[in-house]
Amino acid sequence: MIIDSVNTSVSELQTDLLVLILDDNSDLFAIDDEKLQEYVNGIKQEYADKKRKGELQFTPRHLENIGAAVIYHTNAHQGMNLWESVKICVSQALNLAASTLRKNVTLLLNTPAGAELVPHVTEAAILSSWDCYKYKKEADKFSDLMLSLDVTDVDAAIVAISRASLIANTVNECRMLTTEPADVINPESLAQYAQQMATECGLVCTVLNEEQLLEQGYLGHIKVGSGAFNPPRMIILSYTPEEESDVHLALIGKGLCFDSGGISLKPAANMHEMKSDKAGAAAVISTMRALAKLQPSIKVTAIAVCAENMPGEGAQRPGDIIRFKNGTTVHVENTDAEGRLVLADGLIRAGELGVTHIIDIATLTGGCVRALGESFTGIMGINKRLVDAVTKAGGNTGESYWKLPLPLEYREMLNTPFADLTNSAGPLAAATTAGLFLKEFVPERTPWVHLDIAGTAWHDKKWKYLVPGASGIGVRTLVELICRWSEYMG
């Protein structure tokens, strides 16, 4: 899909499909054709009188340069802010164009309120047109589309389109990495991907293989990956700004390239989706590509903790005990509670690097899915400022977070007679106890936030403007937060 900006009167537009989006509180477009304006005013009144719902397709026959037109109204998407509603409308319009073979689409945004939506519309167009066509016979139905945004300031729109395209394509990269099957993306091939990306973008990449992980004491990786043919990897990507920064943020992503549950084998139903258990690692790796282009002012290190959890002959067993590098011992009661074991290694590594702040992102618990569903990411942390900053950044990008508690009284649920901690505290407050487990490995006095994306990383059905499958959750939030760090962190 090609996205550009134009400044043309309606009477001079040459387009297969003209898209108009109505809103009760904002005028998103202006029409210089009296007959078309009169018609649109009538439709707007019908929406106000609740005589009309949903989209309206029509043909402005007096304008031979316009093949067809469609009107949407944001009131069809209750509970969402303006730009999220507009994104859904844009997605619907592009699907309409693709299904009716209309290649040239024009969206009117030629008002101050409309101009503010240019980056959001660009993002929606790129995100909604992504699909897993790689393994299908059918072609990409959006590849030939041309989306023109009719605005008053073309130069400003070009800048907004460029930045929004970069971020949206980065989200789609995350979706691709999350979606690729385990016979394509394993810890080693993901490490190779990260190394190639680092070379292209000017980042520094370090990969620890199984021998180095064992030698350096990162035994969470070793134990989780001990039953798999493909050995574990820790991938470390670093971005350093030109000017020295007092902030060094670590992004830690869970990268279970496939999670069978290990000896504590998962049920067969939907196990194929466990290729998506690397969504956290995909998010932090993809985020680093965007940061390399956007050049934020703070130092950032991404740590992708990668393994496969398989029930092979060398697999860890329920009852095994791991002594982590920081001296903490963990009794493995359930080998399917493996994500926290590799994340613990990542948190330890972040402490060794001397980072000032930590955000980890992981498809960690079914408990979070049951608590919050598929629209809200669970957020936990020990620093209110950082928790609030992540939440606000997410809200400004269309990604929603809900704070879950980390009560000290629940810490005893992690007690076991056999070690310092158990890796599985049972079904009650499962997301919270997983967070409390991770907290044990956070470097002392380091602001830390944990994002549980188990419900939001993958959608079985179409969600807002995204097709079913990987959502790329977290990338937009992290890029927004990092690029405006001083604003959000005060």
mmCIF file of N, CA and C in Angstrom, residues 404-450:
data_model
loop_
_atom_site.group_PDB
_atom_site.id
_atom_site.type_symbol
_atom_site.label_atom_id
_atom_site.label_comp_id
_atom_site.label_asym_id
_atom_site.label_seq_id
_atom_site.Cartn_x
_atom_site.Cartn_y
_atom_site.Cartn_z
ATOM 1 N N LEU A 404 -2.509 -4.145 38.194
ATOM 2 C CA LEU A 404 -2.774 -5.241 39.123
ATOM 3 C C LEU A 404 -1.875 -5.084 40.345
ATOM 4 N N PRO A 405 -2.323 -5.549 41.494
ATOM 5 C CA PRO A 405 -1.565 -5.312 42.726
ATOM 6 C C PRO A 405 -0.394 -6.285 42.901
ATOM 7 N N LEU A 406 0.549 -5.878 43.737
ATOM 8 C CA LEU A 406 1.653 -6.748 44.167
ATOM 9 C C LEU A 406 1.696 -6.747 45.697
ATOM 10 N N PRO A 407 0.662 -7.273 46.360
ATOM 11 C CA PRO A 407 0.569 -7.190 47.816
ATOM 12 C C PRO A 407 1.588 -8.106 48.503
ATOM 13 N N LEU A 408 2.231 -7.593 49.513
ATOM 14 C CA LEU A 408 3.237 -8.368 50.234
ATOM 15 C C LEU A 408 2.627 -9.607 50.880
ATOM 16 N N GLU A 409 1.347 -9.517 51.264
ATOM 17 C CA GLU A 409 0.737 -10.665 51.938
ATOM 18 C C GLU A 409 0.641 -11.881 51.017
ATOM 19 N N TYR A 410 0.669 -11.661 49.693
ATOM 20 C CA TYR A 410 0.620 -12.781 48.759
ATOM 21 C C TYR A 410 1.994 -13.411 48.525
ATOM 22 N N ARG A 411 3.038 -12.759 49.030
ATOM 23 C CA ARG A 411 4.387 -13.306 48.843
ATOM 24 C C ARG A 411 4.522 -14.701 49.440
ATOM 25 N N GLU A 412 3.786 -14.963 50.516
ATOM 26 C CA GLU A 412 3.889 -16.275 51.160
ATOM 27 C C GLU A 412 3.354 -17.397 50.276
ATOM 28 N N MET A 413 2.579 -17.053 49.250
ATOM 29 C CA MET A 413 2.081 -18.075 48.333
ATOM 30 C C MET A 413 3.217 -18.681 47.506
ATOM 31 N N LEU A 414 4.354 -18.001 47.468
ATOM 32 C CA LEU A 414 5.512 -18.513 46.756
ATOM 33 C C LEU A 414 6.434 -19.358 47.639
ATOM 34 N N ASN A 415 6.072 -19.502 48.886
ATOM 35 C CA ASN A 415 6.908 -20.287 49.802
ATOM 36 C C ASN A 415 6.800 -21.782 49.498
ATOM 37 N N THR A 416 7.883 -22.490 49.732
ATOM 38 C CA THR A 416 7.940 -23.944 49.570
ATOM 39 C C THR A 416 8.960 -24.489 50.563
ATOM 40 N N PRO A 417 8.768 -25.689 51.070
ATOM 41 C CA PRO A 417 9.755 -26.255 52.001
ATOM 42 C C PRO A 417 11.091 -26.577 51.341
ATOM 43 N N PHE A 418 11.126 -26.573 50.013
ATOM 44 C CA PHE A 418 12.275 -27.142 49.325
ATOM 45 C C PHE A 418 13.271 -26.112 48.790
ATOM 46 N N ALA A 419 12.863 -24.832 48.708
ATOM 47 C CA ALA A 419 13.751 -23.815 48.135
ATOM 48 C C ALA A 419 13.270 -22.440 48.589
ATOM 49 N N ASP A 420 13.946 -21.405 48.099
ATOM 50 C CA ASP A 420 13.544 -20.043 48.460
ATOM 51 C C ASP A 420 12.196 -19.678 47.865
ATOM 52 N N LEU A 421 11.906 -20.204 46.670
ATOM 53 C CA LEU A 421 10.671 -19.872 45.958
ATOM 54 C C LEU A 421 10.150 -21.103 45.233
ATOM 55 N N THR A 422 8.851 -21.119 45.001
ATOM 56 C CA THR A 422 8.280 -22.072 44.044
ATOM 57 C C THR A 422 7.975 -21.312 42.765
ATOM 58 N N ASN A 423 8.047 -21.995 41.644
ATOM 59 C CA ASN A 423 7.752 -21.297 40.384
ATOM 60 C C ASN A 423 6.269 -21.321 40.050
ATOM 61 N N SER A 424 5.465 -21.984 40.877
ATOM 62 C CA SER A 424 4.033 -22.065 40.605
ATOM 63 C C SER A 424 3.270 -21.997 41.914
ATOM 64 N N ALA A 425 2.563 -20.880 42.109
ATOM 65 C CA ALA A 425 1.855 -20.667 43.375
ATOM 66 C C ALA A 425 0.399 -21.078 43.293
ATOM 67 N N GLY A 426 -0.018 -21.719 42.200
ATOM 68 C CA GLY A 426 -1.395 -22.173 42.092
ATOM 69 C C GLY A 426 -2.258 -21.185 41.333
ATOM 70 N N PRO A 427 -3.544 -21.499 41.177
ATOM 71 C CA PRO A 427 -4.423 -20.716 40.303
ATOM 72 C C PRO A 427 -4.886 -19.384 40.881
ATOM 73 N N LEU A 428 -4.853 -19.219 42.200
ATOM 74 C CA LEU A 428 -5.345 -17.979 42.786
ATOM 75 C C LEU A 428 -4.345 -16.851 42.579
ATOM 76 N N ALA A 429 -4.852 -15.705 42.107
ATOM 77 C CA ALA A 429 -4.008 -14.513 41.893
ATOM 78 C C ALA A 429 -2.761 -14.854 41.094
ATOM 79 N N ALA A 430 -2.939 -15.658 40.054
ATOM 80 C CA ALA A 430 -1.782 -16.185 39.324
ATOM 81 C C ALA A 430 -0.942 -15.092 38.680
ATOM 82 N N ALA A 431 -1.575 -14.059 38.117
ATOM 83 C CA ALA A 431 -0.794 -12.978 37.493
ATOM 84 C C ALA A 431 0.001 -12.225 38.540
ATOM 85 N N THR A 432 -0.605 -12.008 39.694
ATOM 86 C CA THR A 432 0.067 -11.276 40.768
ATOM 87 C C THR A 432 1.220 -12.072 41.354
ATOM 88 N N THR A 433 1.019 -13.349 41.612
ATOM 89 C CA THR A 433 2.115 -14.133 42.188
ATOM 90 C C THR A 433 3.264 -14.291 41.200
ATOM 91 N N ALA A 434 2.956 -14.312 39.896
ATOM 92 C CA ALA A 434 4.028 -14.327 38.904
ATOM 93 C C ALA A 434 4.825 -13.031 38.972
ATOM 94 N N GLY A 435 4.116 -11.912 39.141
ATOM 95 C CA GLY A 435 4.797 -10.638 39.305
ATOM 96 C C GLY A 435 5.643 -10.594 40.556
ATOM 97 N N LEU A 436 5.127 -11.155 41.636
ATOM 98 C CA LEU A 436 5.891 -11.202 42.894
ATOM 99 C C LEU A 436 7.128 -12.081 42.754
ATOM 100 N N PHE A 437 7.012 -13.136 41.960
ATOM 101 C CA PHE A 437 8.174 -13.976 41.694
ATOM 102 C C PHE A 437 9.252 -13.159 40.993
ATOM 103 N N LEU A 438 8.882 -12.445 39.943
ATOM 104 C CA LEU A 438 9.853 -11.643 39.199
ATOM 105 C C LEU A 438 10.471 -10.564 40.082
ATOM 106 N N LYS A 439 9.676 -9.999 40.945
ATOM 107 C CA LYS A 439 10.150 -8.935 41.836
ATOM 108 C C LYS A 439 11.355 -9.385 42.659
ATOM 109 N N GLU A 440 11.434 -10.681 42.958
ATOM 110 C CA GLU A 440 12.547 -11.220 43.743
ATOM 111 C C GLU A 440 13.882 -11.090 43.005
ATOM 112 N N PHE A 441 13.830 -10.871 41.688
ATOM 113 C CA PHE A 441 15.057 -10.816 40.892
ATOM 114 C C PHE A 441 15.362 -9.410 40.364
ATOM 115 N N VAL A 442 14.504 -8.458 40.704
ATOM 116 C CA VAL A 442 14.728 -7.082 40.280
ATOM 117 C C VAL A 442 15.867 -6.486 41.097
ATOM 118 N N PRO A 443 16.838 -5.846 40.446
ATOM 119 C CA PRO A 443 17.938 -5.227 41.196
ATOM 120 C C PRO A 443 17.398 -4.246 42.239
ATOM 121 N N GLU A 444 18.007 -4.222 43.377
ATOM 122 C CA GLU A 444 17.536 -3.409 44.493
ATOM 123 C C GLU A 444 17.451 -1.936 44.106
ATOM 124 N N ARG A 445 16.323 -1.316 44.486
ATOM 125 C CA ARG A 445 16.065 0.108 44.280
ATOM 126 C C ARG A 445 16.013 0.508 42.802
ATOM 127 N N THR A 446 15.724 -0.433 41.929
ATOM 128 C CA THR A 446 15.595 -0.117 40.502
ATOM 129 C C THR A 446 14.117 -0.058 40.124
ATOM 130 N N PRO A 447 13.638 1.085 39.610
ATOM 131 C CA PRO A 447 12.243 1.153 39.148
ATOM 132 C C PRO A 447 11.977 0.078 38.094
ATOM 133 N N TRP A 448 10.889 -0.658 38.306
ATOM 134 C CA TRP A 448 10.608 -1.820 37.449
ATOM 135 C C TRP A 448 9.119 -1.924 37.187
ATOM 136 N N VAL A 449 8.782 -2.270 35.944
ATOM 137 C CA VAL A 449 7.394 -2.515 35.552
ATOM 138 C C VAL A 449 7.332 -3.837 34.805
ATOM 139 N N HIS A 450 6.298 -4.611 35.115
ATOM 140 C CA HIS A 450 6.060 -5.898 34.446
ATOM 141 C C HIS A 450 4.758 -5.811 33.669
#
